[in-house]
Amino acid sequence: MQAVARSAGLVVDVVLWMLRRGGWSVGIGCGAVDEPMPASPREAAGPAFVLAREAVEAAKSRQRMVPLAVRGSDEGAALDAEAVLMLVAATGARRSAAGWEAVDAVEEAGGTRQEDVAARLGISQQAVSQRLRTALYDETRAATRAATHLLTTAHP
C-alpha cells in the first residue's frame, strides 16, 4: 500500500492501525512531494517517495518486533519519530484483549466518562480504570502526540 498524507496525525493513526493488525512492513518518508499530485500515489515523485522506499526496505530488513522505519529530511527527527512509534506499537502488542477492549471503547466514545464506558462494557468504572492503567493508555496517547510532532519536524 502506498499513500500520501498532509497530516502527520493521520499518518500516525494509519501506521499504528497497520502495526496492530500485523503482517505489514511500514516505511514512512517525510519530505517534499512534487506538485501537482497525480491521481495515483504510484505516479507521484519527489524526495518523500525516495525516503519512503528507503524506509520500507529498512523496515523489511529489521529483526525487531516492530517492522517500522522512518526517513526524513531531518534525519534526527525521523529517527526520534521512529523510536517513539516503535515503543507505542510494542506497547500495543503487549496489551491484553481486555486492555484493548477498554482502550477501543474509550477511543470510540471520544472523551466519554469512564463510568459511561464501564456501563457499555458491563464492568465497573474501577475495572475500566485498571485496564487503562495496565494498557498504558495515557502514556501511549502522550507518545502518539510526540510522534505526530516529530513526523512534522522530520520534514520542516
Short mmCIF file of N, CA and C in Angstrom, two decimals:
data_model
loop_
_atom_site.label_atom_id
_atom_site.label_comp_id
_atom_site.label_asym_id
_atom_site.label_seq_id
_atom_site.Cartn_x
_atom_site.Cartn_y
_atom_site.Cartn_z
N MET A 1 0.85 -1.16 0.00
CA MET A 1 0.00 0.00 0.00
C MET A 1 0.89 1.23 0.00
N GLN A 2 0.50 2.21 -0.75
CA GLN A 2 1.24 3.47 -0.78
C GLN A 2 0.22 4.59 -0.65
N ALA A 3 0.53 5.58 0.17
CA ALA A 3 -0.39 6.69 0.38
C ALA A 3 0.40 7.96 0.62
N VAL A 4 -0.26 9.08 0.36
CA VAL A 4 0.31 10.39 0.64
C VAL A 4 -0.66 11.10 1.59
N ALA A 5 -0.12 11.67 2.64
CA ALA A 5 -0.96 12.38 3.61
C ALA A 5 -0.31 13.70 3.97
N ARG A 6 -1.12 14.71 4.12
CA ARG A 6 -0.63 16.02 4.55
C ARG A 6 -0.61 16.12 6.08
N SER A 7 -1.31 15.23 6.74
CA SER A 7 -1.46 15.28 8.19
C SER A 7 -0.59 14.21 8.85
N ALA A 8 0.35 14.65 9.68
CA ALA A 8 1.18 13.69 10.42
C ALA A 8 0.33 12.87 11.38
N GLY A 9 -0.72 13.47 11.92
CA GLY A 9 -1.62 12.74 12.81
C GLY A 9 -2.30 11.58 12.10
N LEU A 10 -2.71 11.79 10.87
CA LEU A 10 -3.32 10.72 10.09
C LEU A 10 -2.30 9.61 9.82
N VAL A 11 -1.07 9.99 9.51
CA VAL A 11 -0.02 9.00 9.28
C VAL A 11 0.16 8.14 10.53
N VAL A 12 0.25 8.76 11.69
CA VAL A 12 0.42 8.02 12.94
C VAL A 12 -0.74 7.07 13.15
N ASP A 13 -1.97 7.53 12.96
CA ASP A 13 -3.15 6.68 13.15
C ASP A 13 -3.11 5.47 12.22
N VAL A 14 -2.81 5.70 10.95
CA VAL A 14 -2.78 4.60 9.97
C VAL A 14 -1.66 3.62 10.29
N VAL A 15 -0.49 4.14 10.61
CA VAL A 15 0.66 3.27 10.92
C VAL A 15 0.34 2.40 12.13
N LEU A 16 -0.20 2.97 13.19
CA LEU A 16 -0.49 2.18 14.38
C LEU A 16 -1.60 1.17 14.12
N TRP A 17 -2.56 1.53 13.29
CA TRP A 17 -3.62 0.59 12.90
C TRP A 17 -3.00 -0.60 12.16
N MET A 18 -2.12 -0.32 11.20
CA MET A 18 -1.48 -1.39 10.43
C MET A 18 -0.62 -2.28 11.31
N LEU A 19 0.17 -1.68 12.17
CA LEU A 19 1.06 -2.46 13.03
C LEU A 19 0.27 -3.30 14.03
N ARG A 20 -0.86 -2.79 14.49
CA ARG A 20 -1.70 -3.56 15.42
C ARG A 20 -2.21 -4.83 14.76
N ARG A 21 -2.54 -4.76 13.50
CA ARG A 21 -3.09 -5.91 12.81
C ARG A 21 -2.02 -6.90 12.35
N GLY A 22 -0.78 -6.43 12.24
CA GLY A 22 0.33 -7.31 11.88
C GLY A 22 0.41 -7.59 10.39
N GLY A 23 1.56 -8.14 9.99
CA GLY A 23 1.74 -8.53 8.61
C GLY A 23 2.25 -7.44 7.68
N TRP A 24 2.52 -6.26 8.21
CA TRP A 24 2.96 -5.13 7.40
C TRP A 24 4.39 -4.74 7.77
N SER A 25 5.16 -4.37 6.77
CA SER A 25 6.42 -3.66 6.98
C SER A 25 6.12 -2.22 6.61
N VAL A 26 6.30 -1.32 7.55
CA VAL A 26 5.84 0.06 7.37
C VAL A 26 7.03 1.00 7.22
N GLY A 27 7.05 1.72 6.12
CA GLY A 27 8.06 2.74 5.88
C GLY A 27 7.41 4.08 5.70
N ILE A 28 7.91 5.08 6.41
CA ILE A 28 7.37 6.43 6.33
C ILE A 28 8.46 7.34 5.78
N GLY A 29 8.13 8.07 4.73
CA GLY A 29 9.04 9.06 4.17
C GLY A 29 8.49 10.45 4.41
N CYS A 30 9.29 11.29 5.07
CA CYS A 30 8.87 12.66 5.38
C CYS A 30 9.70 13.61 4.53
N GLY A 31 9.10 14.13 3.50
CA GLY A 31 9.82 15.02 2.61
C GLY A 31 8.87 15.69 1.63
N ALA A 32 9.45 16.42 0.72
CA ALA A 32 8.66 17.15 -0.27
C ALA A 32 8.09 16.21 -1.33
N VAL A 33 6.94 16.59 -1.85
CA VAL A 33 6.28 15.86 -2.93
C VAL A 33 6.13 16.83 -4.09
N ASP A 34 6.50 16.35 -5.30
CA ASP A 34 6.36 17.20 -6.48
C ASP A 34 4.88 17.49 -6.73
N GLU A 35 4.59 18.77 -6.97
CA GLU A 35 3.22 19.21 -7.26
C GLU A 35 3.09 19.48 -8.75
N PRO A 36 1.95 19.34 -9.33
CA PRO A 36 0.71 18.90 -8.71
C PRO A 36 0.73 17.37 -8.53
N MET A 37 -0.04 16.92 -7.54
CA MET A 37 -0.13 15.49 -7.27
C MET A 37 -0.93 14.81 -8.39
N PRO A 38 -0.41 13.69 -8.89
CA PRO A 38 -1.19 12.93 -9.88
C PRO A 38 -2.35 12.20 -9.22
N ALA A 39 -3.15 11.54 -10.01
CA ALA A 39 -4.32 10.82 -9.49
C ALA A 39 -3.91 9.67 -8.57
N SER A 40 -2.78 9.05 -8.82
CA SER A 40 -2.34 7.91 -8.02
C SER A 40 -1.00 8.20 -7.35
N PRO A 41 -0.84 7.81 -6.09
CA PRO A 41 0.46 8.00 -5.43
C PRO A 41 1.59 7.27 -6.15
N ARG A 42 1.27 6.19 -6.87
CA ARG A 42 2.30 5.44 -7.60
C ARG A 42 2.92 6.26 -8.73
N GLU A 43 2.20 7.27 -9.19
CA GLU A 43 2.69 8.13 -10.27
C GLU A 43 3.39 9.37 -9.73
N ALA A 44 3.37 9.56 -8.44
CA ALA A 44 3.93 10.77 -7.83
C ALA A 44 5.45 10.67 -7.71
N ALA A 45 6.07 11.84 -7.52
CA ALA A 45 7.53 11.90 -7.39
C ALA A 45 7.91 12.93 -6.35
N GLY A 46 9.18 12.88 -5.97
CA GLY A 46 9.72 13.83 -5.01
C GLY A 46 10.51 13.11 -3.95
N PRO A 47 11.25 13.87 -3.15
CA PRO A 47 12.08 13.27 -2.10
C PRO A 47 11.31 12.39 -1.11
N ALA A 48 10.05 12.70 -0.83
CA ALA A 48 9.26 11.89 0.11
C ALA A 48 9.18 10.44 -0.35
N PHE A 49 9.08 10.23 -1.65
CA PHE A 49 8.94 8.87 -2.17
C PHE A 49 10.25 8.10 -2.11
N VAL A 50 11.34 8.80 -2.36
CA VAL A 50 12.66 8.17 -2.22
C VAL A 50 12.88 7.76 -0.77
N LEU A 51 12.57 8.67 0.15
CA LEU A 51 12.71 8.40 1.58
C LEU A 51 11.79 7.26 2.02
N ALA A 52 10.58 7.23 1.49
CA ALA A 52 9.64 6.17 1.85
C ALA A 52 10.14 4.81 1.38
N ARG A 53 10.69 4.75 0.17
CA ARG A 53 11.23 3.48 -0.33
C ARG A 53 12.39 3.00 0.54
N GLU A 54 13.27 3.93 0.92
CA GLU A 54 14.38 3.57 1.82
C GLU A 54 13.83 3.06 3.15
N ALA A 55 12.80 3.71 3.65
CA ALA A 55 12.22 3.32 4.93
C ALA A 55 11.57 1.94 4.86
N VAL A 56 10.85 1.65 3.78
CA VAL A 56 10.22 0.34 3.64
C VAL A 56 11.28 -0.75 3.58
N GLU A 57 12.33 -0.52 2.84
CA GLU A 57 13.41 -1.53 2.76
C GLU A 57 14.05 -1.74 4.14
N ALA A 58 14.26 -0.66 4.86
CA ALA A 58 14.83 -0.78 6.21
C ALA A 58 13.88 -1.54 7.13
N ALA A 59 12.58 -1.26 7.04
CA ALA A 59 11.59 -1.94 7.88
C ALA A 59 11.55 -3.44 7.57
N LYS A 60 11.67 -3.79 6.31
CA LYS A 60 11.64 -5.20 5.91
C LYS A 60 12.85 -5.97 6.42
N SER A 61 13.97 -5.30 6.54
CA SER A 61 15.19 -5.99 6.94
C SER A 61 15.37 -6.08 8.45
N ARG A 62 14.47 -5.51 9.18
CA ARG A 62 14.60 -5.46 10.64
C ARG A 62 14.34 -6.82 11.26
N GLN A 63 15.12 -7.12 12.25
CA GLN A 63 14.91 -8.33 13.05
C GLN A 63 14.29 -7.93 14.38
N ARG A 64 13.33 -7.03 14.32
CA ARG A 64 12.70 -6.50 15.52
C ARG A 64 11.24 -6.89 15.56
N MET A 65 10.65 -6.70 16.72
CA MET A 65 9.23 -6.96 16.89
C MET A 65 8.38 -6.01 16.06
N VAL A 66 8.85 -4.78 15.89
CA VAL A 66 8.07 -3.76 15.19
C VAL A 66 8.75 -3.46 13.85
N PRO A 67 8.17 -3.92 12.73
CA PRO A 67 8.76 -3.68 11.41
C PRO A 67 8.43 -2.29 10.87
N LEU A 68 9.14 -1.30 11.37
CA LEU A 68 8.85 0.09 11.07
C LEU A 68 10.15 0.86 10.89
N ALA A 69 10.16 1.76 9.93
CA ALA A 69 11.29 2.68 9.77
C ALA A 69 10.76 4.01 9.28
N VAL A 70 11.42 5.08 9.69
CA VAL A 70 11.05 6.44 9.28
C VAL A 70 12.31 7.09 8.72
N ARG A 71 12.16 7.72 7.57
CA ARG A 71 13.24 8.50 6.98
C ARG A 71 12.67 9.89 6.68
N GLY A 72 13.50 10.91 6.89
CA GLY A 72 13.00 12.26 6.65
C GLY A 72 14.10 13.23 6.29
N SER A 73 13.68 14.40 5.85
CA SER A 73 14.61 15.47 5.53
C SER A 73 15.48 15.81 6.73
N ASP A 74 14.86 15.80 7.91
CA ASP A 74 15.59 15.98 9.17
C ASP A 74 15.79 14.58 9.75
N GLU A 75 16.98 14.02 9.53
CA GLU A 75 17.25 12.64 9.91
C GLU A 75 17.06 12.38 11.40
N GLY A 76 17.49 13.32 12.23
CA GLY A 76 17.35 13.15 13.68
C GLY A 76 15.90 13.07 14.11
N ALA A 77 15.07 13.97 13.60
CA ALA A 77 13.64 13.96 13.95
C ALA A 77 12.97 12.69 13.43
N ALA A 78 13.39 12.23 12.26
CA ALA A 78 12.82 11.00 11.69
C ALA A 78 13.15 9.80 12.58
N LEU A 79 14.39 9.71 13.01
CA LEU A 79 14.79 8.60 13.89
C LEU A 79 14.10 8.68 15.24
N ASP A 80 13.90 9.89 15.75
CA ASP A 80 13.17 10.06 17.01
C ASP A 80 11.71 9.63 16.84
N ALA A 81 11.09 10.02 15.73
CA ALA A 81 9.70 9.60 15.46
C ALA A 81 9.62 8.08 15.35
N GLU A 82 10.59 7.48 14.69
CA GLU A 82 10.64 6.03 14.56
C GLU A 82 10.71 5.37 15.94
N ALA A 83 11.57 5.87 16.80
CA ALA A 83 11.73 5.30 18.14
C ALA A 83 10.43 5.39 18.94
N VAL A 84 9.78 6.53 18.89
CA VAL A 84 8.55 6.72 19.65
C VAL A 84 7.44 5.81 19.09
N LEU A 85 7.31 5.76 17.77
CA LEU A 85 6.28 4.90 17.17
C LEU A 85 6.54 3.42 17.47
N MET A 86 7.80 3.02 17.48
CA MET A 86 8.12 1.63 17.80
C MET A 86 7.71 1.31 19.24
N LEU A 87 7.96 2.23 20.16
CA LEU A 87 7.55 2.00 21.55
C LEU A 87 6.03 1.92 21.70
N VAL A 88 5.32 2.80 21.01
CA VAL A 88 3.85 2.77 21.08
C VAL A 88 3.33 1.45 20.51
N ALA A 89 3.86 1.04 19.35
CA ALA A 89 3.42 -0.21 18.73
C ALA A 89 3.78 -1.42 19.59
N ALA A 90 4.97 -1.42 20.17
CA ALA A 90 5.38 -2.54 21.02
C ALA A 90 4.52 -2.61 22.27
N THR A 91 4.17 -1.47 22.82
CA THR A 91 3.27 -1.44 23.98
C THR A 91 1.92 -2.02 23.60
N GLY A 92 1.41 -1.61 22.46
CA GLY A 92 0.13 -2.15 22.00
C GLY A 92 0.18 -3.65 21.77
N ALA A 93 1.29 -4.15 21.27
CA ALA A 93 1.43 -5.58 21.01
C ALA A 93 1.39 -6.40 22.30
N ARG A 94 1.71 -5.78 23.42
CA ARG A 94 1.72 -6.49 24.70
C ARG A 94 0.42 -6.32 25.49
N ARG A 95 -0.51 -5.55 24.96
CA ARG A 95 -1.78 -5.36 25.66
C ARG A 95 -2.61 -6.63 25.63
N SER A 96 -3.35 -6.81 26.70
CA SER A 96 -4.28 -7.94 26.75
C SER A 96 -5.53 -7.60 25.94
N ALA A 97 -6.34 -8.62 25.68
CA ALA A 97 -7.61 -8.39 24.97
C ALA A 97 -8.49 -7.45 25.79
N ALA A 98 -8.49 -7.61 27.12
CA ALA A 98 -9.29 -6.73 27.99
C ALA A 98 -8.76 -5.30 27.93
N GLY A 99 -7.44 -5.14 27.86
CA GLY A 99 -6.86 -3.80 27.73
C GLY A 99 -7.28 -3.15 26.44
N TRP A 100 -7.21 -3.89 25.34
CA TRP A 100 -7.62 -3.33 24.05
C TRP A 100 -9.12 -3.01 24.05
N GLU A 101 -9.91 -3.85 24.70
CA GLU A 101 -11.35 -3.59 24.77
C GLU A 101 -11.61 -2.24 25.44
N ALA A 102 -10.92 -1.98 26.54
CA ALA A 102 -11.09 -0.70 27.25
C ALA A 102 -10.56 0.46 26.41
N VAL A 103 -9.39 0.30 25.84
CA VAL A 103 -8.81 1.36 25.01
C VAL A 103 -9.72 1.67 23.84
N ASP A 104 -10.17 0.64 23.13
CA ASP A 104 -11.05 0.86 21.97
C ASP A 104 -12.35 1.52 22.39
N ALA A 105 -12.91 1.11 23.52
CA ALA A 105 -14.16 1.70 23.99
C ALA A 105 -14.00 3.18 24.32
N VAL A 106 -12.90 3.52 24.98
CA VAL A 106 -12.65 4.93 25.32
C VAL A 106 -12.41 5.74 24.04
N GLU A 107 -11.64 5.20 23.11
CA GLU A 107 -11.37 5.91 21.85
C GLU A 107 -12.66 6.12 21.06
N GLU A 108 -13.48 5.09 20.97
CA GLU A 108 -14.75 5.20 20.23
C GLU A 108 -15.70 6.18 20.90
N ALA A 109 -15.64 6.25 22.22
CA ALA A 109 -16.53 7.14 22.97
C ALA A 109 -16.10 8.60 22.86
N GLY A 110 -14.85 8.83 22.48
CA GLY A 110 -14.38 10.20 22.25
C GLY A 110 -14.48 11.10 23.47
N GLY A 111 -13.94 10.66 24.60
CA GLY A 111 -13.91 11.53 25.77
C GLY A 111 -15.04 11.30 26.75
N THR A 112 -15.83 10.28 26.50
CA THR A 112 -16.91 9.95 27.43
C THR A 112 -16.31 9.53 28.77
N ARG A 113 -17.03 9.79 29.82
CA ARG A 113 -16.57 9.43 31.16
C ARG A 113 -16.37 7.92 31.28
N GLN A 114 -15.44 7.53 32.14
CA GLN A 114 -15.17 6.11 32.35
C GLN A 114 -16.41 5.37 32.85
N GLU A 115 -17.26 6.05 33.61
CA GLU A 115 -18.48 5.42 34.10
C GLU A 115 -19.36 4.99 32.93
N ASP A 116 -19.45 5.84 31.90
CA ASP A 116 -20.27 5.51 30.73
C ASP A 116 -19.65 4.36 29.94
N VAL A 117 -18.32 4.36 29.82
CA VAL A 117 -17.62 3.27 29.13
C VAL A 117 -17.83 1.98 29.91
N ALA A 118 -17.73 2.05 31.22
CA ALA A 118 -17.93 0.86 32.06
C ALA A 118 -19.33 0.27 31.86
N ALA A 119 -20.33 1.13 31.84
CA ALA A 119 -21.70 0.66 31.63
C ALA A 119 -21.83 -0.02 30.28
N ARG A 120 -21.21 0.55 29.27
CA ARG A 120 -21.27 -0.04 27.93
C ARG A 120 -20.58 -1.40 27.88
N LEU A 121 -19.48 -1.54 28.64
CA LEU A 121 -18.74 -2.80 28.64
C LEU A 121 -19.30 -3.80 29.66
N GLY A 122 -20.17 -3.32 30.55
CA GLY A 122 -20.73 -4.20 31.56
C GLY A 122 -19.76 -4.54 32.68
N ILE A 123 -18.86 -3.58 32.98
CA ILE A 123 -17.89 -3.76 34.06
C ILE A 123 -17.91 -2.51 34.93
N SER A 124 -17.17 -2.53 36.02
CA SER A 124 -17.15 -1.37 36.92
C SER A 124 -16.22 -0.27 36.36
N GLN A 125 -16.42 0.95 36.84
CA GLN A 125 -15.54 2.06 36.46
C GLN A 125 -14.13 1.77 36.92
N GLN A 126 -13.99 1.15 38.08
CA GLN A 126 -12.66 0.80 38.59
C GLN A 126 -11.97 -0.20 37.67
N ALA A 127 -12.74 -1.13 37.11
CA ALA A 127 -12.15 -2.11 36.18
C ALA A 127 -11.68 -1.41 34.90
N VAL A 128 -12.46 -0.45 34.41
CA VAL A 128 -12.04 0.32 33.23
C VAL A 128 -10.75 1.05 33.55
N SER A 129 -10.71 1.73 34.69
CA SER A 129 -9.53 2.48 35.09
C SER A 129 -8.31 1.57 35.20
N GLN A 130 -8.47 0.41 35.80
CA GLN A 130 -7.35 -0.53 35.94
C GLN A 130 -6.88 -1.03 34.58
N ARG A 131 -7.81 -1.34 33.70
CA ARG A 131 -7.43 -1.81 32.36
C ARG A 131 -6.65 -0.73 31.60
N LEU A 132 -7.10 0.51 31.71
CA LEU A 132 -6.42 1.61 31.01
C LEU A 132 -5.02 1.85 31.59
N ARG A 133 -4.90 1.76 32.91
CA ARG A 133 -3.57 1.91 33.53
C ARG A 133 -2.63 0.80 33.08
N THR A 134 -3.11 -0.43 33.11
CA THR A 134 -2.29 -1.57 32.72
C THR A 134 -1.91 -1.49 31.24
N ALA A 135 -2.82 -0.97 30.42
CA ALA A 135 -2.57 -0.82 28.98
C ALA A 135 -1.69 0.38 28.65
N LEU A 136 -1.31 1.15 29.69
CA LEU A 136 -0.52 2.38 29.50
C LEU A 136 -1.20 3.34 28.52
N TYR A 137 -2.50 3.49 28.69
CA TYR A 137 -3.30 4.31 27.78
C TYR A 137 -2.84 5.76 27.75
N ASP A 138 -2.74 6.40 28.90
CA ASP A 138 -2.35 7.82 28.92
C ASP A 138 -0.94 8.01 28.37
N GLU A 139 -0.05 7.09 28.69
CA GLU A 139 1.33 7.19 28.23
C GLU A 139 1.42 7.03 26.71
N THR A 140 0.67 6.10 26.15
CA THR A 140 0.73 5.92 24.69
C THR A 140 0.05 7.07 23.96
N ARG A 141 -0.97 7.67 24.56
CA ARG A 141 -1.57 8.86 23.93
C ARG A 141 -0.57 10.00 23.89
N ALA A 142 0.16 10.20 24.98
CA ALA A 142 1.18 11.25 25.01
C ALA A 142 2.28 10.95 24.00
N ALA A 143 2.70 9.71 23.91
CA ALA A 143 3.75 9.33 22.96
C ALA A 143 3.26 9.48 21.52
N THR A 144 2.00 9.20 21.28
CA THR A 144 1.43 9.37 19.94
C THR A 144 1.45 10.84 19.53
N ARG A 145 1.13 11.72 20.47
CA ARG A 145 1.21 13.16 20.18
C ARG A 145 2.65 13.56 19.86
N ALA A 146 3.60 13.01 20.62
CA ALA A 146 5.01 13.31 20.37
C ALA A 146 5.44 12.79 19.00
N ALA A 147 5.00 11.60 18.63
CA ALA A 147 5.34 11.05 17.31
C ALA A 147 4.79 11.93 16.20
N THR A 148 3.58 12.42 16.37
CA THR A 148 2.98 13.31 15.38
C THR A 148 3.82 14.57 15.22
N HIS A 149 4.23 15.15 16.33
CA HIS A 149 5.07 16.34 16.29
C HIS A 149 6.41 16.04 15.61
N LEU A 150 7.02 14.92 15.95
CA LEU A 150 8.32 14.56 15.36
C LEU A 150 8.22 14.30 13.87
N LEU A 151 7.13 13.68 13.41
CA LEU A 151 6.97 13.47 11.98
C LEU A 151 6.84 14.81 11.25
N THR A 152 6.15 15.74 11.87
CA THR A 152 6.02 17.08 11.29
C THR A 152 7.40 17.75 11.22
N THR A 153 8.20 17.56 12.25
CA THR A 153 9.54 18.13 12.31
C THR A 153 10.51 17.45 11.33
N ALA A 154 10.26 16.18 11.02
CA ALA A 154 11.14 15.42 10.12
C ALA A 154 11.13 15.98 8.71
N HIS A 155 10.10 16.76 8.38
CA HIS A 155 10.05 17.47 7.09
C HIS A 155 9.70 18.92 7.36
N PRO A 156 10.75 19.70 7.66
CA PRO A 156 10.49 21.11 8.00
C PRO A 156 9.93 21.92 6.83
#
